[in-house]
Amino acid sequence: MKKAILLSLNDNTSELKDLAHSLGFEIVKEFIQYRSVPDSSLYMGKGKMEEIKKFVEEEKIQQAFVNGKLRPSQWFNIEKFLGITVYDRIHLILEIFADRARRKEAMLQVKLARLRYERPFVRELIHRAKAGEHPGFMAGGEYQVADYYEMIKRQMRKLKKELEKIRKEREIRREQRREKGFYLVSLAGYTNAGKSSLLNILTGESVRIEERLFSTLSPTTKMVKKWNEKMEIMPVLVTDTVGFIQDLPHWLVDAFHSTLEEIELADVVVLVVDASDEIDVMMEKLSVSLKEIAQMHVHPKIIVALNKIDLVNKEEIRRKKREIETHVNKKCIPISSKTGENISAIGDAVNIAARMQHEADEGEIIIPE
């Protein structure tokens, strides 16, 4: 793995380390300076940055990750001061998205998101160039940044048109499914909670599963063939969606609107939670996921699937189930998408909730939370 360092203003660095690791980097040292606000120029104080620079030179480090969002001027100053490539948290996530994108729509979405991210940085470089400096861009060498900025605007307009065309085509397909009587179920949740594994076991398919963050960028829809031995099979389509992650800017979430549309239009959302997380981490991730769904201004029926129970003991499962049901007031079903334990209970709950949702949409009943 490639060696890198991590810069942070707090000790909540585990997620950024996981993100860096998923992109093939090993964090060999963390530099933490506790501050309520970052330094306006270098993110950290000058003395701390001198310490970091010495380590970078001695260990021949080529990459740094900042556990936060950098302003364009801070990014430029840090790269110039340390003489290495620097990514803030959003840049790192975009690089992971670019690495994971396989389908045309996902690649277009990633490209649009990267251009939106780059735009203010290019403005900073234009400012620097006018001041007499000769900056490159994102380690890409020197060129006319003003021309590049105009290209960004043209490319963004083109990408938005292409994505809108794909969105309309998907809308037609979705409407056709509804006309055929299918119930729509979306799998949502924090990244790496096990949504793709659950999709496979629910549908009998073999969607590729990778134990890394953001392995699903485009929505994947499959038909349920059988819930269990007893219950009548109902026509259900299940869609896997991109994982949530906290503190993403809205423009980045918007860039992946297609996968969120599946949540907005679902009859039922199965919100997948990782039971192997520590309880405070689990509840924080659940809170982030619920908040993201709430911001869509829709109110689908939500069932919480407490996944990966094969990794924890029974008493811990009971405690975490109780914590979820007490604090978020949602039905919680412990499952293992690896062993298949309790999967039929998810089928039963989805079966009932989907029928209730359809009846409520037609004005027949109101679903109690």
mmCIF file of C-alpha atoms in Angstrom:
data_model
loop_
_atom_site.group_PDB
_atom_site.id
_atom_site.type_symbol
_atom_site.label_atom_id
_atom_site.label_comp_id
_atom_site.label_asym_id
_atom_site.label_seq_id
_atom_site.Cartn_x
_atom_site.Cartn_y
_atom_site.Cartn_z
ATOM 1 C CA MET A 1 0.000 0.000 0.000
ATOM 2 C CA LYS A 2 1.048 3.592 -0.572
ATOM 3 C CA LYS A 3 2.147 5.550 2.502
ATOM 4 C CA ALA A 4 0.299 8.665 3.585
ATOM 5 C CA ILE A 5 -0.205 10.904 6.608
ATOM 6 C CA LEU A 6 -3.403 12.216 8.169
ATOM 7 C CA LEU A 7 -4.008 15.758 9.467
ATOM 8 C CA SER A 8 -6.878 16.374 11.862
ATOM 9 C CA LEU A 9 -8.227 18.902 14.371
ATOM 10 C CA ASN A 10 -9.749 16.126 16.506
ATOM 11 C CA ASP A 11 -9.195 12.455 17.250
ATOM 12 C CA ASN A 12 -12.275 11.240 15.344
ATOM 13 C CA THR A 13 -10.160 9.869 12.508
ATOM 14 C CA SER A 14 -11.248 6.237 12.101
ATOM 15 C CA GLU A 15 -13.604 6.887 9.179
ATOM 16 C CA LEU A 16 -11.041 8.880 7.213
ATOM 17 C CA LYS A 17 -8.473 6.125 7.774
ATOM 18 C CA ASP A 18 -10.973 3.585 6.424
ATOM 19 C CA LEU A 19 -11.627 5.799 3.405
ATOM 20 C CA ALA A 20 -7.893 6.173 2.709
ATOM 21 C CA HIS A 21 -7.333 2.441 3.169
ATOM 22 C CA SER A 22 -10.117 1.600 0.724
ATOM 23 C CA LEU A 23 -8.260 3.638 -1.894
ATOM 24 C CA GLY A 24 -4.994 1.777 -1.270
ATOM 25 C CA PHE A 25 -3.261 4.058 1.246
ATOM 26 C CA GLU A 26 -1.720 3.177 4.589
ATOM 27 C CA ILE A 27 -1.813 5.987 7.148
ATOM 28 C CA VAL A 28 1.658 5.764 8.706
ATOM 29 C CA LYS A 29 1.198 8.704 11.066
ATOM 30 C CA GLU A 30 -1.581 10.949 12.326
ATOM 31 C CA PHE A 31 -0.928 14.586 13.159
ATOM 32 C CA ILE A 32 -3.604 15.979 15.466
ATOM 33 C CA GLN A 33 -3.828 19.566 16.659
ATOM 34 C CA TYR A 34 -6.909 20.227 18.772
ATOM 35 C CA ARG A 35 -8.537 23.395 17.502
ATOM 36 C CA SER A 36 -12.138 24.605 17.395
ATOM 37 C CA VAL A 37 -11.492 26.343 14.053
ATOM 38 C CA PRO A 38 -8.770 25.645 11.487
ATOM 39 C CA ASP A 39 -5.937 28.054 10.796
ATOM 40 C CA SER A 40 -7.048 30.349 7.977
ATOM 41 C CA SER A 41 -3.852 29.794 6.000
ATOM 42 C CA LEU A 42 -2.455 26.306 6.679
ATOM 43 C CA TYR A 43 -5.372 24.568 8.453
ATOM 44 C CA MET A 44 -2.964 23.859 11.349
ATOM 45 C CA GLY A 45 -0.598 26.238 13.103
ATOM 46 C CA LYS A 46 2.776 27.059 11.561
ATOM 47 C CA GLY A 47 4.722 25.173 14.251
ATOM 48 C CA LYS A 48 2.704 22.004 13.708
ATOM 49 C CA MET A 49 3.115 22.282 9.968
ATOM 50 C CA GLU A 50 6.883 22.583 10.389
ATOM 51 C CA GLU A 51 6.818 19.331 12.377
ATOM 52 C CA ILE A 52 4.763 17.678 9.621
ATOM 53 C CA LYS A 53 7.073 18.960 6.898
ATOM 54 C CA LYS A 54 10.105 17.497 8.675
ATOM 55 C CA PHE A 55 8.390 14.081 8.909
ATOM 56 C CA VAL A 56 7.333 14.220 5.246
ATOM 57 C CA GLU A 57 10.893 14.905 4.114
ATOM 58 C CA GLU A 58 12.482 12.289 6.383
ATOM 59 C CA GLU A 59 10.011 9.527 5.499
ATOM 60 C CA LYS A 60 9.583 10.549 1.856
ATOM 61 C CA ILE A 61 5.803 10.811 2.162
ATOM 62 C CA GLN A 62 3.967 11.746 -1.039
ATOM 63 C CA GLN A 63 0.344 12.056 0.121
ATOM 64 C CA ALA A 64 -1.558 13.778 2.930
ATOM 65 C CA PHE A 65 -5.252 13.519 3.857
ATOM 66 C CA VAL A 66 -7.007 16.260 5.788
ATOM 67 C CA ASN A 67 -9.853 15.190 8.057
ATOM 68 C CA GLY A 68 -12.103 18.060 7.069
ATOM 69 C CA LYS A 69 -12.966 20.441 4.274
ATOM 70 C CA LEU A 70 -10.256 22.731 2.892
ATOM 71 C CA ARG A 71 -10.824 26.135 1.395
ATOM 72 C CA PRO A 72 -9.039 26.535 -1.947
ATOM 73 C CA SER A 73 -6.448 28.902 -0.447
ATOM 74 C CA GLN A 74 -5.694 26.441 2.370
ATOM 75 C CA TRP A 75 -5.269 23.587 -0.083
ATOM 76 C CA PHE A 76 -2.877 25.640 -2.232
ATOM 77 C CA ASN A 77 -0.840 26.797 0.800
ATOM 78 C CA ILE A 78 -0.519 23.320 2.322
ATOM 79 C CA GLU A 79 0.570 21.681 -0.939
ATOM 80 C CA LYS A 80 3.111 24.442 -1.499
ATOM 81 C CA PHE A 81 4.393 24.258 2.097
ATOM 82 C CA LEU A 82 4.685 20.450 2.298
ATOM 83 C CA GLY A 83 5.573 19.823 -1.346
ATOM 84 C CA ILE A 84 3.228 16.812 -1.585
ATOM 85 C CA THR A 85 -0.270 16.000 -2.848
ATOM 86 C CA VAL A 86 -3.012 16.933 -0.383
ATOM 87 C CA TYR A 87 -6.630 15.729 -0.396
ATOM 88 C CA ASP A 88 -9.328 16.946 1.931
ATOM 89 C CA ARG A 89 -12.141 14.584 2.957
ATOM 90 C CA ILE A 90 -14.398 15.435 0.004
ATOM 91 C CA HIS A 91 -11.575 15.046 -2.523
ATOM 92 C CA LEU A 92 -10.770 11.621 -1.052
ATOM 93 C CA ILE A 93 -14.408 10.498 -1.325
ATOM 94 C CA LEU A 94 -14.538 11.701 -4.928
ATOM 95 C CA GLU A 95 -11.426 9.674 -5.739
ATOM 96 C CA ILE A 96 -13.102 6.600 -4.241
ATOM 97 C CA PHE A 97 -16.260 7.287 -6.259
ATOM 98 C CA ALA A 98 -14.171 7.557 -9.436
ATOM 99 C CA ASP A 99 -12.438 4.276 -8.615
ATOM 100 C CA ARG A 100 -15.769 2.487 -8.001
ATOM 101 C CA ALA A 101 -17.828 3.833 -10.921
ATOM 102 C CA ARG A 102 -18.494 1.176 -13.555
ATOM 103 C CA ARG A 103 -21.770 2.017 -15.266
ATOM 104 C CA LYS A 104 -22.211 4.948 -17.602
ATOM 105 C CA GLU A 105 -24.559 6.831 -15.276
ATOM 106 C CA ALA A 106 -22.274 6.452 -12.264
ATOM 107 C CA MET A 107 -19.281 7.654 -14.282
ATOM 108 C CA LEU A 108 -21.236 10.698 -15.480
ATOM 109 C CA GLN A 109 -22.335 11.462 -11.919
ATOM 110 C CA VAL A 110 -18.781 11.193 -10.622
ATOM 111 C CA LYS A 111 -17.499 13.443 -13.376
ATOM 112 C CA LEU A 112 -20.147 16.069 -12.604
ATOM 113 C CA ALA A 113 -19.364 15.902 -8.877
ATOM 114 C CA ARG A 114 -15.620 16.300 -9.504
ATOM 115 C CA LEU A 115 -16.187 19.314 -11.723
ATOM 116 C CA ARG A 116 -18.388 20.937 -9.071
ATOM 117 C CA TYR A 117 -15.663 20.289 -6.513
ATOM 118 C CA GLU A 118 -12.889 21.636 -8.746
ATOM 119 C CA ARG A 119 -14.658 24.855 -9.719
ATOM 120 C CA PRO A 120 -13.782 26.967 -6.622
ATOM 121 C CA PHE A 121 -10.232 25.599 -6.654
ATOM 122 C CA VAL A 122 -9.789 26.691 -10.244
ATOM 123 C CA ARG A 123 -11.053 30.165 -9.299
ATOM 124 C CA GLU A 124 -8.327 30.292 -6.646
ATOM 125 C CA LEU A 125 -5.705 29.313 -9.210
ATOM 126 C CA ILE A 126 -6.940 32.035 -11.562
ATOM 127 C CA HIS A 127 -6.534 34.496 -8.699
ATOM 128 C CA ARG A 128 -2.994 33.214 -8.010
ATOM 129 C CA ALA A 129 -2.065 33.377 -11.680
ATOM 130 C CA LYS A 130 -3.218 36.998 -11.904
ATOM 131 C CA ALA A 131 -1.085 37.758 -8.863
ATOM 132 C CA GLY A 132 1.977 36.535 -10.725
ATOM 133 C CA GLU A 133 2.201 32.962 -9.464
ATOM 134 C CA HIS A 134 2.281 29.990 -11.842
ATOM 135 C CA PRO A 135 0.316 27.216 -10.146
ATOM 136 C CA GLY A 136 -0.558 23.859 -11.646
ATOM 137 C CA PHE A 137 -3.812 22.166 -10.790
ATOM 138 C CA MET A 138 -4.289 19.016 -8.720
ATOM 139 C CA ALA A 139 -0.683 18.024 -9.474
ATOM 140 C CA GLY A 140 -1.446 18.247 -13.173
ATOM 141 C CA GLY A 141 1.229 20.731 -14.226
ATOM 142 C CA GLU A 142 0.862 24.245 -15.610
ATOM 143 C CA TYR A 143 -1.795 25.311 -18.076
ATOM 144 C CA GLN A 144 -4.269 28.089 -18.692
ATOM 145 C CA VAL A 145 -6.557 27.761 -15.710
ATOM 146 C CA ALA A 146 -8.958 30.409 -17.031
ATOM 147 C CA ASP A 147 -9.601 28.287 -20.124
ATOM 148 C CA TYR A 148 -10.035 25.250 -17.906
ATOM 149 C CA TYR A 149 -12.643 27.079 -15.829
ATOM 150 C CA GLU A 150 -14.718 27.792 -18.951
ATOM 151 C CA MET A 151 -14.362 24.165 -19.971
ATOM 152 C CA ILE A 152 -15.715 23.108 -16.564
ATOM 153 C CA LYS A 153 -18.883 25.158 -17.073
ATOM 154 C CA ARG A 154 -19.439 23.727 -20.567
ATOM 155 C CA GLN A 155 -18.824 20.163 -19.368
ATOM 156 C CA MET A 156 -21.214 20.560 -16.427
ATOM 157 C CA ARG A 157 -24.024 21.738 -18.707
ATOM 158 C CA LYS A 158 -23.442 18.775 -21.026
ATOM 159 C CA LEU A 159 -23.304 16.250 -18.178
ATOM 160 C CA LYS A 160 -26.525 17.553 -16.628
ATOM 161 C CA LYS A 161 -28.333 17.103 -19.949
ATOM 162 C CA GLU A 162 -27.044 13.536 -20.339
ATOM 163 C CA LEU A 163 -28.020 12.621 -16.777
ATOM 164 C CA GLU A 164 -31.480 14.141 -17.209
ATOM 165 C CA LYS A 165 -32.010 11.980 -20.294
ATOM 166 C CA ILE A 166 -31.011 8.858 -18.331
ATOM 167 C CA ARG A 167 -33.280 9.910 -15.450
ATOM 168 C CA LYS A 168 -36.295 10.184 -17.759
ATOM 169 C CA GLU A 169 -35.573 6.766 -19.256
ATOM 170 C CA ARG A 170 -35.354 5.273 -15.764
ATOM 171 C CA GLU A 171 -38.622 6.979 -14.803
ATOM 172 C CA ILE A 172 -40.366 5.286 -17.734
ATOM 173 C CA ARG A 173 -38.999 1.878 -16.686
ATOM 174 C CA ARG A 174 -40.084 2.461 -13.093
ATOM 175 C CA GLU A 175 -43.608 3.415 -14.182
ATOM 176 C CA GLN A 176 -43.810 0.283 -16.306
ATOM 177 C CA ARG A 177 -42.894 -1.809 -13.270
ATOM 178 C CA ARG A 178 -45.635 -0.186 -11.214
ATOM 179 C CA GLU A 179 -48.170 -0.803 -13.999
ATOM 180 C CA LYS A 180 -47.251 -4.500 -13.853
ATOM 181 C CA GLY A 181 -48.092 -4.495 -10.133
ATOM 182 C CA PHE A 182 -44.605 -4.592 -8.641
ATOM 183 C CA TYR A 183 -43.958 -3.288 -5.121
ATOM 184 C CA LEU A 184 -40.737 -1.271 -4.878
ATOM 185 C CA VAL A 185 -38.357 -1.851 -1.972
ATOM 186 C CA SER A 186 -35.102 0.066 -1.481
ATOM 187 C CA LEU A 187 -32.142 -1.022 0.625
ATOM 188 C CA ALA A 188 -30.557 2.012 2.262
ATOM 189 C CA GLY A 189 -28.036 2.602 5.025
ATOM 190 C CA TYR A 190 -24.540 3.675 5.913
ATOM 191 C CA THR A 191 -21.771 2.622 3.577
ATOM 192 C CA ASN A 192 -20.502 -0.949 4.101
ATOM 193 C CA ALA A 193 -23.501 -2.013 6.214
ATOM 194 C CA GLY A 194 -24.111 -5.080 4.025
ATOM 195 C CA LYS A 195 -26.831 -3.891 1.634
ATOM 196 C CA SER A 196 -25.495 -5.755 -1.400
ATOM 197 C CA SER A 197 -25.240 -9.012 0.573
ATOM 198 C CA LEU A 198 -28.850 -8.579 1.673
ATOM 199 C CA LEU A 199 -29.918 -7.923 -1.932
ATOM 200 C CA ASN A 200 -28.314 -11.190 -2.992
ATOM 201 C CA ILE A 201 -29.949 -13.307 -0.305
ATOM 202 C CA LEU A 202 -33.380 -11.711 -0.828
ATOM 203 C CA THR A 203 -33.352 -12.173 -4.583
ATOM 204 C CA GLY A 204 -31.183 -15.240 -5.108
ATOM 205 C CA GLU A 205 -28.902 -13.185 -7.350
ATOM 206 C CA SER A 206 -25.123 -12.856 -7.222
ATOM 207 C CA VAL A 207 -24.439 -9.134 -7.340
ATOM 208 C CA ARG A 208 -20.731 -8.541 -6.835
ATOM 209 C CA ILE A 209 -19.903 -7.881 -3.176
ATOM 210 C CA GLU A 210 -16.789 -6.065 -2.050
ATOM 211 C CA GLU A 211 -15.811 -5.412 1.566
ATOM 212 C CA ARG A 212 -14.931 -1.805 0.913
ATOM 213 C CA LEU A 213 -16.608 1.565 1.142
ATOM 214 C CA PHE A 214 -18.894 2.791 -1.654
ATOM 215 C CA SER A 215 -18.765 -0.443 -3.645
ATOM 216 C CA THR A 216 -22.286 0.395 -4.924
ATOM 217 C CA LEU A 217 -22.643 3.679 -6.820
ATOM 218 C CA SER A 218 -25.397 2.887 -9.320
ATOM 219 C CA PRO A 219 -28.751 1.478 -8.185
ATOM 220 C CA THR A 220 -29.066 -2.273 -8.792
ATOM 221 C CA THR A 221 -32.621 -3.641 -9.046
ATOM 222 C CA LYS A 222 -33.538 -7.333 -8.838
ATOM 223 C CA MET A 223 -36.791 -9.245 -8.413
ATOM 224 C CA VAL A 224 -37.548 -11.209 -5.247
ATOM 225 C CA LYS A 225 -38.190 -14.830 -6.151
ATOM 226 C CA LYS A 226 -39.211 -16.155 -2.739
ATOM 227 C CA TRP A 227 -39.578 -14.654 0.741
ATOM 228 C CA ASN A 228 -40.113 -17.900 2.643
ATOM 229 C CA GLU A 229 -41.880 -21.254 2.515
ATOM 230 C CA LYS A 230 -45.186 -20.093 4.035
ATOM 231 C CA MET A 231 -46.101 -16.667 2.752
ATOM 232 C CA GLU A 232 -47.601 -15.959 -0.615
ATOM 233 C CA ILE A 233 -45.047 -14.584 -3.046
ATOM 234 C CA MET A 234 -45.818 -11.007 -3.974
ATOM 235 C CA PRO A 235 -44.255 -9.136 -6.924
ATOM 236 C CA VAL A 236 -41.393 -7.223 -5.306
ATOM 237 C CA LEU A 237 -38.417 -5.440 -6.841
ATOM 238 C CA VAL A 238 -35.519 -4.696 -4.478
ATOM 239 C CA THR A 239 -32.993 -1.951 -5.234
ATOM 240 C CA ASP A 240 -29.552 -1.577 -3.663
ATOM 241 C CA THR A 241 -28.465 2.053 -3.226
ATOM 242 C CA VAL A 242 -25.266 3.995 -2.542
ATOM 243 C CA GLY A 243 -24.259 4.065 1.119
ATOM 244 C CA PHE A 244 -24.708 7.182 3.218
ATOM 245 C CA ILE A 245 -21.813 8.905 4.945
ATOM 246 C CA GLN A 246 -21.900 11.858 7.295
ATOM 247 C CA ASP A 247 -21.059 15.471 6.510
ATOM 248 C CA LEU A 248 -21.335 15.236 2.743
ATOM 249 C CA PRO A 249 -22.170 18.548 1.051
ATOM 250 C CA HIS A 250 -25.594 18.623 -0.595
ATOM 251 C CA TRP A 251 -24.130 19.138 -4.063
ATOM 252 C CA LEU A 252 -22.308 15.802 -3.732
ATOM 253 C CA VAL A 253 -25.456 14.010 -2.580
ATOM 254 C CA ASP A 254 -27.336 15.651 -5.457
ATOM 255 C CA ALA A 255 -24.805 14.254 -7.917
ATOM 256 C CA PHE A 256 -26.043 10.779 -6.990
ATOM 257 C CA HIS A 257 -29.695 11.695 -7.237
ATOM 258 C CA SER A 258 -30.535 8.584 -9.254
ATOM 259 C CA THR A 259 -29.793 6.221 -6.396
ATOM 260 C CA LEU A 260 -31.686 8.446 -3.962
ATOM 261 C CA GLU A 261 -34.690 8.532 -6.295
ATOM 262 C CA GLU A 262 -35.104 4.834 -5.596
ATOM 263 C CA ILE A 263 -35.504 5.667 -1.907
ATOM 264 C CA GLU A 264 -37.895 8.545 -2.598
ATOM 265 C CA LEU A 265 -40.220 6.387 -4.709
ATOM 266 C CA ALA A 266 -40.024 3.142 -2.727
ATOM 267 C CA ASP A 267 -43.060 1.603 -1.053
ATOM 268 C CA VAL A 268 -40.768 0.381 1.736
ATOM 269 C CA VAL A 269 -37.195 1.238 2.730
ATOM 270 C CA VAL A 270 -35.147 -1.423 4.513
ATOM 271 C CA LEU A 271 -32.546 0.564 6.439
ATOM 272 C CA VAL A 272 -29.521 -1.703 6.961
ATOM 273 C CA VAL A 273 -27.440 -1.205 10.121
ATOM 274 C CA ASP A 274 -24.146 -2.907 10.991
ATOM 275 C CA ALA A 275 -24.610 -4.795 14.297
ATOM 276 C CA SER A 276 -20.843 -5.310 14.645
ATOM 277 C CA ASP A 277 -20.253 -1.581 15.225
ATOM 278 C CA GLU A 278 -19.923 -0.251 18.762
ATOM 279 C CA ILE A 279 -23.345 0.890 19.947
ATOM 280 C CA ASP A 280 -22.545 4.635 19.864
ATOM 281 C CA VAL A 281 -21.060 4.320 16.361
ATOM 282 C CA MET A 282 -24.050 2.241 15.224
ATOM 283 C CA MET A 283 -26.533 4.826 16.518
ATOM 284 C CA GLU A 284 -24.583 7.697 14.940
ATOM 285 C CA LYS A 285 -24.606 5.970 11.547
ATOM 286 C CA LEU A 286 -28.308 5.189 11.904
ATOM 287 C CA SER A 287 -28.978 8.833 12.767
ATOM 288 C CA VAL A 288 -27.055 10.007 9.676
ATOM 289 C CA SER A 289 -29.032 7.607 7.458
ATOM 290 C CA LEU A 290 -32.408 8.673 8.855
ATOM 291 C CA LYS A 291 -31.444 12.324 8.504
ATOM 292 C CA GLU A 292 -30.526 11.847 4.841
ATOM 293 C CA ILE A 293 -33.857 10.132 4.150
ATOM 294 C CA ALA A 294 -35.753 12.870 6.010
ATOM 295 C CA GLN A 295 -34.088 15.550 3.868
ATOM 296 C CA MET A 296 -35.669 13.992 0.784
ATOM 297 C CA HIS A 297 -39.062 15.237 2.048
ATOM 298 C CA VAL A 298 -40.622 11.813 1.643
ATOM 299 C CA HIS A 299 -42.055 9.526 4.297
ATOM 300 C CA PRO A 300 -41.654 5.910 3.206
ATOM 301 C CA LYS A 301 -42.335 3.035 5.571
ATOM 302 C CA ILE A 302 -38.941 2.213 7.143
ATOM 303 C CA ILE A 303 -37.886 -1.154 8.550
ATOM 304 C CA VAL A 304 -34.484 -1.364 10.265
ATOM 305 C CA ALA A 305 -32.464 -4.507 9.475
ATOM 306 C CA LEU A 306 -29.820 -5.073 12.159
ATOM 307 C CA ASN A 307 -27.354 -6.926 9.941
ATOM 308 C CA LYS A 308 -24.212 -9.001 10.678
ATOM 309 C CA ILE A 309 -25.620 -10.547 13.873
ATOM 310 C CA ASP A 310 -23.364 -13.540 13.191
ATOM 311 C CA LEU A 311 -20.508 -11.329 14.420
ATOM 312 C CA VAL A 312 -21.966 -10.463 17.861
ATOM 313 C CA ASN A 313 -23.390 -12.367 20.842
ATOM 314 C CA LYS A 314 -27.110 -12.695 21.568
ATOM 315 C CA GLU A 315 -27.157 -10.359 24.565
ATOM 316 C CA GLU A 316 -25.509 -7.600 22.506
ATOM 317 C CA ILE A 317 -28.039 -8.154 19.703
ATOM 318 C CA ARG A 318 -30.927 -7.733 22.173
ATOM 319 C CA ARG A 319 -29.344 -4.587 23.629
ATOM 320 C CA LYS A 320 -28.791 -2.996 20.221
ATOM 321 C CA LYS A 321 -32.275 -3.934 18.982
ATOM 322 C CA ARG A 322 -33.771 -2.348 22.115
ATOM 323 C CA GLU A 323 -31.653 0.785 21.660
ATOM 324 C CA ILE A 324 -32.809 1.225 18.063
ATOM 325 C CA GLU A 325 -36.495 0.625 18.738
ATOM 326 C CA THR A 326 -36.442 2.923 21.791
ATOM 327 C CA HIS A 327 -34.651 5.862 20.210
ATOM 328 C CA VAL A 328 -35.817 5.891 16.586
ATOM 329 C CA ASN A 329 -39.269 4.312 16.953
ATOM 330 C CA LYS A 330 -38.813 1.932 14.015
ATOM 331 C CA LYS A 331 -39.362 -1.807 13.794
ATOM 332 C CA CYS A 332 -35.958 -3.512 14.058
ATOM 333 C CA ILE A 333 -35.276 -7.038 12.786
ATOM 334 C CA PRO A 334 -31.906 -8.683 13.606
ATOM 335 C CA ILE A 335 -30.588 -10.603 10.588
ATOM 336 C CA SER A 336 -27.495 -12.079 9.029
ATOM 337 C CA SER A 337 -27.210 -11.727 5.276
ATOM 338 C CA LYS A 338 -24.207 -14.057 5.498
ATOM 339 C CA THR A 339 -25.907 -17.032 7.190
ATOM 340 C CA GLY A 340 -29.495 -16.248 6.176
ATOM 341 C CA GLU A 341 -30.668 -16.076 9.801
ATOM 342 C CA ASN A 342 -34.054 -14.349 10.184
ATOM 343 C CA ILE A 343 -34.197 -13.256 6.528
ATOM 344 C CA SER A 344 -37.758 -14.568 6.243
ATOM 345 C CA ALA A 345 -38.795 -12.070 8.948
ATOM 346 C CA ILE A 346 -37.632 -9.241 6.692
ATOM 347 C CA GLY A 347 -39.732 -10.721 3.903
ATOM 348 C CA ASP A 348 -42.803 -10.909 6.111
ATOM 349 C CA ALA A 349 -42.372 -7.322 7.334
ATOM 350 C CA VAL A 350 -41.792 -5.961 3.833
ATOM 351 C CA ASN A 351 -44.772 -7.919 2.523
ATOM 352 C CA ILE A 352 -47.120 -6.376 5.076
ATOM 353 C CA ALA A 353 -45.635 -2.860 4.920
ATOM 354 C CA ALA A 354 -45.686 -2.716 1.110
ATOM 355 C CA ARG A 355 -49.349 -3.673 0.969
ATOM 356 C CA MET A 356 -50.202 -1.118 3.656
ATOM 357 C CA GLN A 357 -48.233 1.585 1.837
ATOM 358 C CA HIS A 358 -50.059 0.943 -1.436
ATOM 359 C CA GLU A 359 -53.424 1.032 0.295
ATOM 360 C CA ALA A 360 -52.470 4.262 2.075
ATOM 361 C CA ASP A 361 -51.380 5.832 -1.221
ATOM 362 C CA GLU A 362 -54.837 5.090 -2.547
ATOM 363 C CA GLY A 363 -56.388 6.806 0.481
ATOM 364 C CA GLU A 364 -57.748 3.659 2.112
ATOM 365 C CA ILE A 365 -55.793 3.661 5.375
ATOM 366 C CA ILE A 366 -53.169 5.615 7.278
ATOM 367 C CA ILE A 367 -50.044 3.728 8.267
ATOM 368 C CA PRO A 368 -49.211 4.016 11.968
ATOM 369 C CA GLU A 369 -45.531 4.623 12.738
#
